[in-house]
CSV table of C-alpha atoms in Angstrom, one decimal:
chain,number,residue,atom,x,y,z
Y,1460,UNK,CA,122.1,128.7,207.2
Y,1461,UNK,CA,122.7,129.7,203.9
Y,1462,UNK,CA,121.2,129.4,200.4
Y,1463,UNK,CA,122.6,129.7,196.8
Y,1464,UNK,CA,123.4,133.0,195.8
Y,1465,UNK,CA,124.6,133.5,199.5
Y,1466,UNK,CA,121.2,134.6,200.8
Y,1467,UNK,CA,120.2,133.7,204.2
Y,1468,UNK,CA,116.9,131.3,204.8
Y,1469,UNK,CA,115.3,134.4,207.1
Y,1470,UNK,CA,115.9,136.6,204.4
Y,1471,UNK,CA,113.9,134.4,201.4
Y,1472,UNK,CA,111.0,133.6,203.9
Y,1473,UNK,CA,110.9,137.8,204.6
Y,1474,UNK,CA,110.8,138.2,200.9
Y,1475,UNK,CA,108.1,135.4,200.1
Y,1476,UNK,CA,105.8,136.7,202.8
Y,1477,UNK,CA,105.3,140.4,202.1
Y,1478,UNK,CA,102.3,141.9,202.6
Y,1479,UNK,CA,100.6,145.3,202.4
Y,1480,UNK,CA,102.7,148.5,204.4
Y,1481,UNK,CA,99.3,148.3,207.5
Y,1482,UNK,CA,99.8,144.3,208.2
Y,1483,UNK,CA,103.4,142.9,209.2
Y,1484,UNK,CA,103.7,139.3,208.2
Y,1485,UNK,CA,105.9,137.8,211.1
Y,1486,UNK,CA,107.4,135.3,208.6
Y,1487,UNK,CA,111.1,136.9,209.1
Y,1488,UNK,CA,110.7,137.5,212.9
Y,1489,UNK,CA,109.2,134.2,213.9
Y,1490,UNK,CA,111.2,132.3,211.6
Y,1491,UNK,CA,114.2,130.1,214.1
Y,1492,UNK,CA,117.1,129.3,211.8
Y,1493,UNK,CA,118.7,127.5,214.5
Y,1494,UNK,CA,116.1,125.0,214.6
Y,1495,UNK,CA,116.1,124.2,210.8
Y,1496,UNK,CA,115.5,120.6,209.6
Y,1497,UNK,CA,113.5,118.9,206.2
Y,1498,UNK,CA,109.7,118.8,206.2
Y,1499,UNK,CA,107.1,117.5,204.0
Y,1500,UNK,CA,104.6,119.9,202.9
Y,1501,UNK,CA,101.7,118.2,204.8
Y,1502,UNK,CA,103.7,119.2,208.0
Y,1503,UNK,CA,102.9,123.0,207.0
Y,1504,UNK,CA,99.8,124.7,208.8
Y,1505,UNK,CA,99.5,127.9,207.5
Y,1506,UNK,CA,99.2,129.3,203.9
Y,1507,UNK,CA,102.7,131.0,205.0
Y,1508,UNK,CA,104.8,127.9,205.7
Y,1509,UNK,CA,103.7,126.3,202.4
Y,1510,UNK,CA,104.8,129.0,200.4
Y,1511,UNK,CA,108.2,128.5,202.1
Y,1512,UNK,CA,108.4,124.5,201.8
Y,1513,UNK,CA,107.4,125.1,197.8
Y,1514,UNK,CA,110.5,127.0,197.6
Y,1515,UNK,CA,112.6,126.0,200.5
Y,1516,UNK,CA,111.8,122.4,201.0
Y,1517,UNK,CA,111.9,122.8,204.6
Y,1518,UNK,CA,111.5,125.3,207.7
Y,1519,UNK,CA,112.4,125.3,211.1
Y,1520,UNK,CA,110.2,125.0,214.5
Y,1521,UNK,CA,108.0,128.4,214.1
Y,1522,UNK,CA,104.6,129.4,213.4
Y,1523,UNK,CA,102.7,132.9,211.9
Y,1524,UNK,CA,101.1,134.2,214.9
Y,1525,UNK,CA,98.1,135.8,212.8
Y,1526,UNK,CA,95.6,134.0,211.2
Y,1527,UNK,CA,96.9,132.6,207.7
Y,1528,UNK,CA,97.1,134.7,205.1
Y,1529,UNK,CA,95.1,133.4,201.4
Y,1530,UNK,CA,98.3,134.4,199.2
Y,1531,UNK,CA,96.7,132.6,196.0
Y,1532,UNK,CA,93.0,134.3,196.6
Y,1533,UNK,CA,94.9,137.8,197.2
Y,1534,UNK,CA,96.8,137.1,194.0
Y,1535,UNK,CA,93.9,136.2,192.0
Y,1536,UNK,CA,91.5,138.9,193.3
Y,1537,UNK,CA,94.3,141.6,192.2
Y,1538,UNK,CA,95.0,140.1,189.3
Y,1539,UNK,CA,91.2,140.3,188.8
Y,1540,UNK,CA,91.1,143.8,189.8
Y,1541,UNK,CA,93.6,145.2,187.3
Y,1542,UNK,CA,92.7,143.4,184.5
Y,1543,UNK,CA,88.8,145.4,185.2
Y,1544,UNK,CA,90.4,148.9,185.8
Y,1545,UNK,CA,92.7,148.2,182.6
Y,1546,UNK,CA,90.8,146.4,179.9
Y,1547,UNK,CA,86.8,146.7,180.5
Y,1548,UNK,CA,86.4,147.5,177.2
Y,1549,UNK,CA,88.6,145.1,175.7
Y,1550,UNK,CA,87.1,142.3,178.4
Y,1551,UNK,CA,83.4,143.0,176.8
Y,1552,UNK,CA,84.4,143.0,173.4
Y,1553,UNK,CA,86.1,139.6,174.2
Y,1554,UNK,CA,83.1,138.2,176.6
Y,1555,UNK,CA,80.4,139.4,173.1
Y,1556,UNK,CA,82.8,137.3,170.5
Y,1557,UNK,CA,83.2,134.4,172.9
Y,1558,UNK,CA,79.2,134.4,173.5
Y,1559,UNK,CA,78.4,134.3,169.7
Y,1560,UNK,CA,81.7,131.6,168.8
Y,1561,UNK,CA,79.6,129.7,171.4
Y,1562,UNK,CA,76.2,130.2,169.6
Y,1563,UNK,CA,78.0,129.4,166.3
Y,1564,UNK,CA,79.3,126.1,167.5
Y,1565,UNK,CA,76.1,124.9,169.0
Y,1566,UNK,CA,74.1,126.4,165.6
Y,1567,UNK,CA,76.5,123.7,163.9
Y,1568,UNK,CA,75.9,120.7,165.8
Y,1569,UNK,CA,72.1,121.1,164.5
Y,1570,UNK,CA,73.4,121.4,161.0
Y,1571,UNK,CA,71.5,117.5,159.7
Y,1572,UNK,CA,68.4,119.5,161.0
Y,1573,UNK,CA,69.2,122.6,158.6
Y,1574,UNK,CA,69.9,120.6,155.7
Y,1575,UNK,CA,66.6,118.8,156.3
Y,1576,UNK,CA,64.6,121.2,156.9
Y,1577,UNK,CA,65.9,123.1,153.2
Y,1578,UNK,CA,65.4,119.8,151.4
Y,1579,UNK,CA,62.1,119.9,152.5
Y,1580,UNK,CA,61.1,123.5,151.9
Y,1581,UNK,CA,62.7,122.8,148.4
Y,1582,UNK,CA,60.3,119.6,147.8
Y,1583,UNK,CA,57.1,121.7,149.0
Y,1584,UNK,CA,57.5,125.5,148.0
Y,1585,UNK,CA,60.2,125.5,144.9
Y,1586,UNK,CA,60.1,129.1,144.3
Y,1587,UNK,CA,61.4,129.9,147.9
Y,1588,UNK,CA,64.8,129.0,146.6
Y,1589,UNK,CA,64.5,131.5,143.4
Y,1590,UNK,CA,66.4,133.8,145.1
Y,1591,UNK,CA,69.4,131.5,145.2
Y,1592,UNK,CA,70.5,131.3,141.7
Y,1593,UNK,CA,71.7,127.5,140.5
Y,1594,UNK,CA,74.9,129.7,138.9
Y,1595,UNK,CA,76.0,130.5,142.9
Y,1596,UNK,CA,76.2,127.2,143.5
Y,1597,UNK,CA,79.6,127.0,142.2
Y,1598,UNK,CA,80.9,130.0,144.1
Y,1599,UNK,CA,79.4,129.0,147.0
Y,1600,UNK,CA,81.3,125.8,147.3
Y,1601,UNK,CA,84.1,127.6,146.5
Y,1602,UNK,CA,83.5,130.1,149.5
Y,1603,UNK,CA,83.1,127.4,151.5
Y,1604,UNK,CA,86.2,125.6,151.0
Y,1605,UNK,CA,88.4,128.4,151.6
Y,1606,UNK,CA,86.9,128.4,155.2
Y,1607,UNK,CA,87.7,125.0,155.4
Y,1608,UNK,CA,91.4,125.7,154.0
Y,1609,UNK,CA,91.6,128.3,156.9
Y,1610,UNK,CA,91.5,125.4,159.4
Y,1611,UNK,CA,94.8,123.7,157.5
Y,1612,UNK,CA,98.0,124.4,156.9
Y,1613,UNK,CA,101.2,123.9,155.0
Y,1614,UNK,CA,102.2,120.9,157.7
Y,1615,UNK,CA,99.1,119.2,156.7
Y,1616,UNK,CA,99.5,118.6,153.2
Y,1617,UNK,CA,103.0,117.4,153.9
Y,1618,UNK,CA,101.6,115.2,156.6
Y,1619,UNK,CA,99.1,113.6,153.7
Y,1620,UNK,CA,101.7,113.3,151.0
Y,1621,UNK,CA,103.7,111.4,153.3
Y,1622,UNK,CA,101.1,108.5,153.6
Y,1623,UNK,CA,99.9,108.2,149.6
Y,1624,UNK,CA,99.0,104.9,150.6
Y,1625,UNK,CA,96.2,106.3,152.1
Y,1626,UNK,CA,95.3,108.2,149.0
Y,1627,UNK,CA,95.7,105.2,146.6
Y,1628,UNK,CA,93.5,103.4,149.2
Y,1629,UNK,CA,90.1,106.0,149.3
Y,1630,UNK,CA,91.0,105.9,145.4
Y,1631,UNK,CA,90.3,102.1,144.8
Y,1632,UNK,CA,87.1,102.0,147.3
Y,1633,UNK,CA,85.7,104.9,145.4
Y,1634,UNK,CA,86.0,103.3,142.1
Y,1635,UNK,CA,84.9,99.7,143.4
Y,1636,UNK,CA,82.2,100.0,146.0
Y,1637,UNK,CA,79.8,102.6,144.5
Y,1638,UNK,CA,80.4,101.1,140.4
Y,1639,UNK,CA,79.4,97.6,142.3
Y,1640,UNK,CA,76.8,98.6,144.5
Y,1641,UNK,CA,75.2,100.8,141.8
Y,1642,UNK,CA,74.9,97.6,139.7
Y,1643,UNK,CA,73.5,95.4,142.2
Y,1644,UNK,CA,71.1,97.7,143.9
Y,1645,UNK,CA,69.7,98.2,140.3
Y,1646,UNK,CA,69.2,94.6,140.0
Y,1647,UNK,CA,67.9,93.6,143.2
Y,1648,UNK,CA,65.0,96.8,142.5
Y,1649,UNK,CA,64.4,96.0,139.6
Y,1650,UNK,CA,64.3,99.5,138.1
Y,1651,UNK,CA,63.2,100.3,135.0
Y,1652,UNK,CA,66.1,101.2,132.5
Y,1653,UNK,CA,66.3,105.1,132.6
Y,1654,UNK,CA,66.5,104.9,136.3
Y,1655,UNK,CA,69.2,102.1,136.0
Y,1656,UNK,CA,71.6,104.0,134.2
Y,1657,UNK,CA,71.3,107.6,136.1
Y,1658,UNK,CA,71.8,105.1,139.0
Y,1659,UNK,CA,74.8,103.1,137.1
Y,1660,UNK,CA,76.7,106.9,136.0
Y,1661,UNK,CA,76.0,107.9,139.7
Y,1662,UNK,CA,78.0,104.9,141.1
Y,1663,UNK,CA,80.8,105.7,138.2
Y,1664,UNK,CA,81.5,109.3,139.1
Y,1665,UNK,CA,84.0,110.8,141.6
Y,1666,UNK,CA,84.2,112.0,144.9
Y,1667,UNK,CA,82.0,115.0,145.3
Y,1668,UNK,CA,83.2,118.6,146.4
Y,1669,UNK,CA,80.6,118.5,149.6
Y,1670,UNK,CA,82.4,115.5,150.4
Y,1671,UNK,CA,85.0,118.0,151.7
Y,1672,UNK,CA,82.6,120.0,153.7
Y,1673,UNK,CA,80.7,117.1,155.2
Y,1674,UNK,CA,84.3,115.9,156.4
Y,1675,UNK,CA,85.2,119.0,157.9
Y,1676,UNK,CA,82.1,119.1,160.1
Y,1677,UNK,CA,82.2,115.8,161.2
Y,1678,UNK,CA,85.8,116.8,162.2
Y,1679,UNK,CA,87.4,114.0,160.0
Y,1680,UNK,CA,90.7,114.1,158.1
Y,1681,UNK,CA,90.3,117.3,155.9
Y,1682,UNK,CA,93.7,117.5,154.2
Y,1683,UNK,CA,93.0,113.8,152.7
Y,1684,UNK,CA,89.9,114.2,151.7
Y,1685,UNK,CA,90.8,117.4,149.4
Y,1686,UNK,CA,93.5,114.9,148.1
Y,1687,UNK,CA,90.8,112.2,147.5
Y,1688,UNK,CA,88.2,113.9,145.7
Y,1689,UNK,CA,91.5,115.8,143.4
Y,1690,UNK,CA,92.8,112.2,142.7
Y,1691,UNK,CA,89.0,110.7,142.0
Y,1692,UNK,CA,88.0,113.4,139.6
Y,1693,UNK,CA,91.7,113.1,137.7
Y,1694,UNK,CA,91.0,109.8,137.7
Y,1695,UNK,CA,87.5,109.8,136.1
Y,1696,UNK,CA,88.7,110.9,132.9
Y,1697,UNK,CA,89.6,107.2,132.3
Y,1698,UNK,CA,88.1,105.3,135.4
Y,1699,UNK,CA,84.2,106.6,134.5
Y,1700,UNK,CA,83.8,106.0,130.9
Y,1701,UNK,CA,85.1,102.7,131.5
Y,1702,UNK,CA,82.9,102.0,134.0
Y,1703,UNK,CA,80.2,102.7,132.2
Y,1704,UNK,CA,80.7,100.8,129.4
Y,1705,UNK,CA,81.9,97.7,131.8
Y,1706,UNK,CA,78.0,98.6,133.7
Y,1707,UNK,CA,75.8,99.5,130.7
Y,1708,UNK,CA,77.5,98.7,127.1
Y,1709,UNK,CA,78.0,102.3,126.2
Y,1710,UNK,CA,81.5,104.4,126.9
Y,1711,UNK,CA,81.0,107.9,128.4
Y,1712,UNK,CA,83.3,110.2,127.7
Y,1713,UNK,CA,84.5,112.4,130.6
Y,1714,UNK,CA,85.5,116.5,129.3
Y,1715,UNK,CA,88.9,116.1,131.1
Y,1716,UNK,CA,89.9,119.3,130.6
Y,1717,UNK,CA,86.4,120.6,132.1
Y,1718,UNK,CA,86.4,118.5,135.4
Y,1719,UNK,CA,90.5,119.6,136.0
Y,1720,UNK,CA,89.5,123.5,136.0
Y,1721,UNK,CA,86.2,122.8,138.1
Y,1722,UNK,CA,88.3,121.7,140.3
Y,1723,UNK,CA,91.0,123.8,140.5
Y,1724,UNK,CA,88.4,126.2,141.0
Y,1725,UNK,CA,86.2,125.0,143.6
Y,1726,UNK,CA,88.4,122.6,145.4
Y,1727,UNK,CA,92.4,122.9,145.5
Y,1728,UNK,CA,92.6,127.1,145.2
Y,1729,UNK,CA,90.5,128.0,147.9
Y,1730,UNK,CA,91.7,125.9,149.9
Y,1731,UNK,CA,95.6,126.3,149.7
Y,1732,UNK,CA,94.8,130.0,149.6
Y,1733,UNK,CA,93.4,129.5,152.8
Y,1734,UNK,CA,96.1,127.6,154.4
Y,1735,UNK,CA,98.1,130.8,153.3
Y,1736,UNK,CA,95.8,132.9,155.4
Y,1737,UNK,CA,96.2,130.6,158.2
Y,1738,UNK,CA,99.7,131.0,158.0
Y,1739,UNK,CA,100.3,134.2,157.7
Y,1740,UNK,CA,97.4,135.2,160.4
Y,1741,UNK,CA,96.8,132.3,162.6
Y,1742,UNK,CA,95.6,133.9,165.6
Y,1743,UNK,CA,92.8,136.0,163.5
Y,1744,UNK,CA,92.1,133.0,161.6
Y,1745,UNK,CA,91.5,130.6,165.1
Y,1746,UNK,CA,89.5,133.5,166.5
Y,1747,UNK,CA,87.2,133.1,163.0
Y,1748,UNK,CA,86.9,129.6,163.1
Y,1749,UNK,CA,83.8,128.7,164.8
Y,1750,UNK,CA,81.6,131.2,162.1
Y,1751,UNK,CA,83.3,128.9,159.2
Y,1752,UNK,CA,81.8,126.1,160.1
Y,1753,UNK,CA,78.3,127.5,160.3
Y,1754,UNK,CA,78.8,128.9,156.9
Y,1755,UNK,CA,79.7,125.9,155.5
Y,1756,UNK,CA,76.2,124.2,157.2
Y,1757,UNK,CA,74.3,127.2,155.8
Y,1758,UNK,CA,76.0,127.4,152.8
Y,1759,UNK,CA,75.6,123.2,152.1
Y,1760,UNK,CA,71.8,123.8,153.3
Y,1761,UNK,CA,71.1,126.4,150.8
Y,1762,UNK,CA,72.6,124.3,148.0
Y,1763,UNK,CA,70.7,121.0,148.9
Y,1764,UNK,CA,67.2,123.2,149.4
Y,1765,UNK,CA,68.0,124.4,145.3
Y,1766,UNK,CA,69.1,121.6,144.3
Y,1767,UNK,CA,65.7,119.8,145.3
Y,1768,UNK,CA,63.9,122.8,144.3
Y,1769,UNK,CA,65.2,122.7,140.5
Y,1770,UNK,CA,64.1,118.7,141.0
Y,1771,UNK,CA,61.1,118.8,143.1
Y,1772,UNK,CA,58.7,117.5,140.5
Y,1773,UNK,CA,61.0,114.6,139.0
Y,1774,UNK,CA,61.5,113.7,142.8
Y,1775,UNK,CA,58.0,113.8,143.3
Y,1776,UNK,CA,56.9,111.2,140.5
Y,1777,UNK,CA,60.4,108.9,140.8
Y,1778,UNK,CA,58.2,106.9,143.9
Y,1779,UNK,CA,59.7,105.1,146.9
Y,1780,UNK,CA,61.4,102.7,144.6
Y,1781,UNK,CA,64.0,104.5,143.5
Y,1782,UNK,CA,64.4,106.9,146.7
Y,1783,UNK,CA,64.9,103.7,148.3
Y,1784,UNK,CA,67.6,102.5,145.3
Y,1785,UNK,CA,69.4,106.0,145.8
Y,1786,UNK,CA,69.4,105.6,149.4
Y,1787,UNK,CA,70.6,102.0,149.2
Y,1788,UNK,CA,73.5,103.1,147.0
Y,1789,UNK,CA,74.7,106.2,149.1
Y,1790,UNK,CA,74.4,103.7,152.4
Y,1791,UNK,CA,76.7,101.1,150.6
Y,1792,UNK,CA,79.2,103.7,150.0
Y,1793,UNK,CA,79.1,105.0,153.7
Y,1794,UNK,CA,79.2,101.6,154.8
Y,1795,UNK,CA,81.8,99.6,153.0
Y,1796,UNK,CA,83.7,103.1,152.8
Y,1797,UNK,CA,84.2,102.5,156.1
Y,1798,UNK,CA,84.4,99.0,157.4
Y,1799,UNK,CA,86.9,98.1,154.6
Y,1800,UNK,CA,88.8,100.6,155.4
Y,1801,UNK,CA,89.3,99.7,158.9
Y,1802,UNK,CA,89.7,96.1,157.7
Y,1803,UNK,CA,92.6,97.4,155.7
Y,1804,UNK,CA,94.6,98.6,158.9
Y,1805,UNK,CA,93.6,102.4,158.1
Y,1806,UNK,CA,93.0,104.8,161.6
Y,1807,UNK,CA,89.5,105.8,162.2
Y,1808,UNK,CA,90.1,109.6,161.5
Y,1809,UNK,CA,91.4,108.8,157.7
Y,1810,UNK,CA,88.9,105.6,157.7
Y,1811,UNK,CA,85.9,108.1,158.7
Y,1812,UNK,CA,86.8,110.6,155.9
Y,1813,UNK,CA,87.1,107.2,153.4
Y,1814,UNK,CA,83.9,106.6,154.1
Y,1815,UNK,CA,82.3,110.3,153.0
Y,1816,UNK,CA,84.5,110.4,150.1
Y,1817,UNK,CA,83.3,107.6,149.1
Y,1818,UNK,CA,79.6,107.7,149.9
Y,1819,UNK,CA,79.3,111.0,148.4
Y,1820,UNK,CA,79.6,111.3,144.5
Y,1821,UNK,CA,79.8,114.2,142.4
Y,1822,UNK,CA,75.9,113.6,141.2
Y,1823,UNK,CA,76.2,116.9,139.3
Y,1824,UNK,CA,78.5,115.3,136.7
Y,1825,UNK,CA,76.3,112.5,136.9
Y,1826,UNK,CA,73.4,114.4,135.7
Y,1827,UNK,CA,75.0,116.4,133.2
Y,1828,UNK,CA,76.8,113.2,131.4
Y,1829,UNK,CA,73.0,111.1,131.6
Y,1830,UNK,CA,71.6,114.0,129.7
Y,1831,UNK,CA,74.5,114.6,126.9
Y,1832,UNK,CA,74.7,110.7,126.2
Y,1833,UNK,CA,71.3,109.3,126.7
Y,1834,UNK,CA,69.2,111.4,125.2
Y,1835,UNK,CA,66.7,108.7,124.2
Y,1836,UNK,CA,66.1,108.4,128.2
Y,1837,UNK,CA,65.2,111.8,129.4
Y,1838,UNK,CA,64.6,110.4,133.1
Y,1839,UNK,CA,67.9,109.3,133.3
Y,1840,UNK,CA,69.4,112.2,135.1
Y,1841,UNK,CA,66.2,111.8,137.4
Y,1842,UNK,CA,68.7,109.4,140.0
Y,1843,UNK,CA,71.6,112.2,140.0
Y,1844,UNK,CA,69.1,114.8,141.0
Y,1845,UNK,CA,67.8,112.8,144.0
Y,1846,UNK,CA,71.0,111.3,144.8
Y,1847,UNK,CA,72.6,115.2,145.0
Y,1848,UNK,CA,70.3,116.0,147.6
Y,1849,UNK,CA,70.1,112.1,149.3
Y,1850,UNK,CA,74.2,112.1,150.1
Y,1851,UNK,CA,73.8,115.6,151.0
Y,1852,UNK,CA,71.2,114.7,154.2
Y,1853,UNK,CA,72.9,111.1,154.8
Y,1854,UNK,CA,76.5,112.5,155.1
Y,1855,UNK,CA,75.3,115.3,157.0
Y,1856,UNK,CA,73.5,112.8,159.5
Y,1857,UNK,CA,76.8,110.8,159.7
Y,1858,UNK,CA,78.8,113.7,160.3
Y,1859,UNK,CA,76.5,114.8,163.0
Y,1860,UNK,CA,76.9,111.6,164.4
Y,1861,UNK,CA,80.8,111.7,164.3
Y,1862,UNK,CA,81.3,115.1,165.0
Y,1863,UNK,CA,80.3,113.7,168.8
Y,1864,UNK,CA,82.5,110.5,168.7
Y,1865,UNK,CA,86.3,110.6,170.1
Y,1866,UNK,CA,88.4,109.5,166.6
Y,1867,UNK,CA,91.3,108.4,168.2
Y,1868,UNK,CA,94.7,109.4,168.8
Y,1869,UNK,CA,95.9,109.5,165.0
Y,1870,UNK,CA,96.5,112.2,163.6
Y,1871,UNK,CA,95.3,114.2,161.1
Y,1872,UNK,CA,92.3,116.9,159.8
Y,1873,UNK,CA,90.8,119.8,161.3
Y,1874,UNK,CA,88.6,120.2,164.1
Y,1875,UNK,CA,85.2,122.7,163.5
């Protein structure tokens, strides 16, 4: 009998069966082409005839006469045995960076626990954070995003622009849920004035930039939250002083010009300049990928540690009133964040990264406008320093929390 490309059924069975020069495989002398006819492979009973049925699809009445031959544990130990003559060096090299990627990634599922712990350090021993100057801060986010642009690329961006929806949709729970739950949870406390409005500007500012990393590292949607916190800090040059006049009776002016290169610094830069990288090197980049993330935790840690360092003694005398109020108003966020946005038909991914966007607010700004335009209220700023710290620790619990929870089939962000 023939085959295609007018080779004979013997001679494919020799050929499929050769083994070293000192053992003869008796697949082309046993093998009986008169006797041909279709089997199934559970008909085979040596390694031998199942190599021929994968190919053949059939065999004829014989049988190896020596024990069966393991073709796929030969294979593999050769296989085996050149890559160790060939590449030992390259093997270890590979085995060392695949031993730390794997120490990196379990190093980052502790990250709540690191953030914690430098809040706390930061509450009890200030000056352990002097070496961390409060003017690296800024880099240091900036750092940090580009390792979080390195996970994107060009493709994602398009994705995002191609739902704005989505965008418009974190934009008008940012500017809702926090101005409104700032307001109430100020009532319902009953806090004195100077805490009410640090709480009221708090609830009135944008998205913050560790909203970003906090999204990244609970493996949300990172591409839309860079395009929520860019379109909610636009946006609070006219969304924030109205706020605030609608919350306390007094329009706060918003330095446009300041918050636009803060964050073209720190936010859209670093990031498409990593999406370059990516790009252009994506095999270096994926092998780097696992180290990002635990610089971002370390990185996020050591800001949240000097952040409550600088604030450790207004922190100490605010009382469990307004930690409370704080943490009320960052929950709200996380929570309505969220469940309205799954309300409103949006996939868990993009619904997950609503709800960090909007549970975390640039409490810097915050700070900085309580001082300028209530200056009869020195504590004031008092709720932005806590709250800086407080999203910080909630978001990261959060992420922690979804970093271990399937988001569905939707598509969308970068994995850590």
């Amino acid at each position: 009998m023939r085959l295609s490309g007018g080779r004979s059924a013997t001679a494919v069975a020799a050929a499929l069966c050769r083994t070293p020069p000192r053992v003869r495989c008796p697949g082309s002398a046993a093998f009986r082409p008169a006797g041909l006819r279709p089997v199934t492979r559970a008909r085979c009973s040596s390694p031998h005839e199942l190599q021929h049925t994968a190919v053949l699809g059939w065999h004829g009445n014989w049988s190896c006469t020596r024990r069966p031959l393991k073709v796929a544990a030969a294979a593999a130990a050769a296989t085996a045995a050149a890559a160790s003559n060939g590449g030992s060096s390259s093997s270890t090299g590979g085995g060392l960076w695949a031993s730390l990627a794997s120490l990196a990634n379990a190093l980052t599922n502790f990250f709540p626990m690191f953030v914690l712990g430098a809040a706390a350090l930061g509450l009890a021993q200030p000056v352990a954070y002097d070496f961390f100057s409060p003017a690296a801060i800024t880099p240091s986010l900036a750092i940090t995003m580009l390792g979080m642009g390195l996970t994107l690329t060009f493709e994602d961006f398009k994705r995002v622009l191609t739902t704005p929806g989505r965008i418009f949709a974190g934009f008008a729970l940012q500017y809702t849920i926090m101005p409104a739950a700032a307001y109430a949870v100020s009532r319902l406390a009953g806090l004195p004035l100077a805490f009410t409005i640090g709480l009221c500007i708090v609830g009135s500012c944008p998205g913050g930039t560790a909203s970003n990393v906090v999204t990244y590292l609970a493996k949300a949607d990172v591409t839309l939250s860079v395009a929520m916190t860019t379109a909610s800090t636009l946006g609070a040059v006219v969304f924030t002083p109205l706020l605030t006049q609608a919350l306390l009776g007094t329009l706060v002016p918003v330095d446009a010009m300041a918050l636009l290169v803060s964050t073209l610094q720190v936010v859209l830069l670093p990031v498409v300049l990593g999406a370059a990288i990516n790009s252009a090197f994506p095999k270096q980049v994926a092998a780097l990928a696992p180290l990002s993330a635990l610089s971002a935790v370390v990185l996020i840690a050591l800001i949240c540690g000097r952040v409550m360092a600088e604030n450790a003694a207004a922190v100490l005398q605010a009382g469990p009133q307004l930690l409370t109020s704080v943490f009320a108003l960052h929950a709200c966020g996380f929570f309505f964040g969220y469940a309205l946005s799954r309300a409103l038909g949006i996939p868990e991914r993009a619904a997950r990264t609503n709800s960090i966007e909007v549970g975390m607010q640039n409490s810097a700004l915050g700070a900085v406008l309580a001082t300028a335009h209530f200056p009869a209220h020195p504590l004031a700023a008092v709720p932005c320093a806590i709250s800086a710290c407080m999203h910080s620790v909630m978001g990261s619990m959060l992420a922690a929390f979804w970093r271990r929870q399937p988001a569905g089939g939707d598509e969308g962000g970068s994995e850590a």
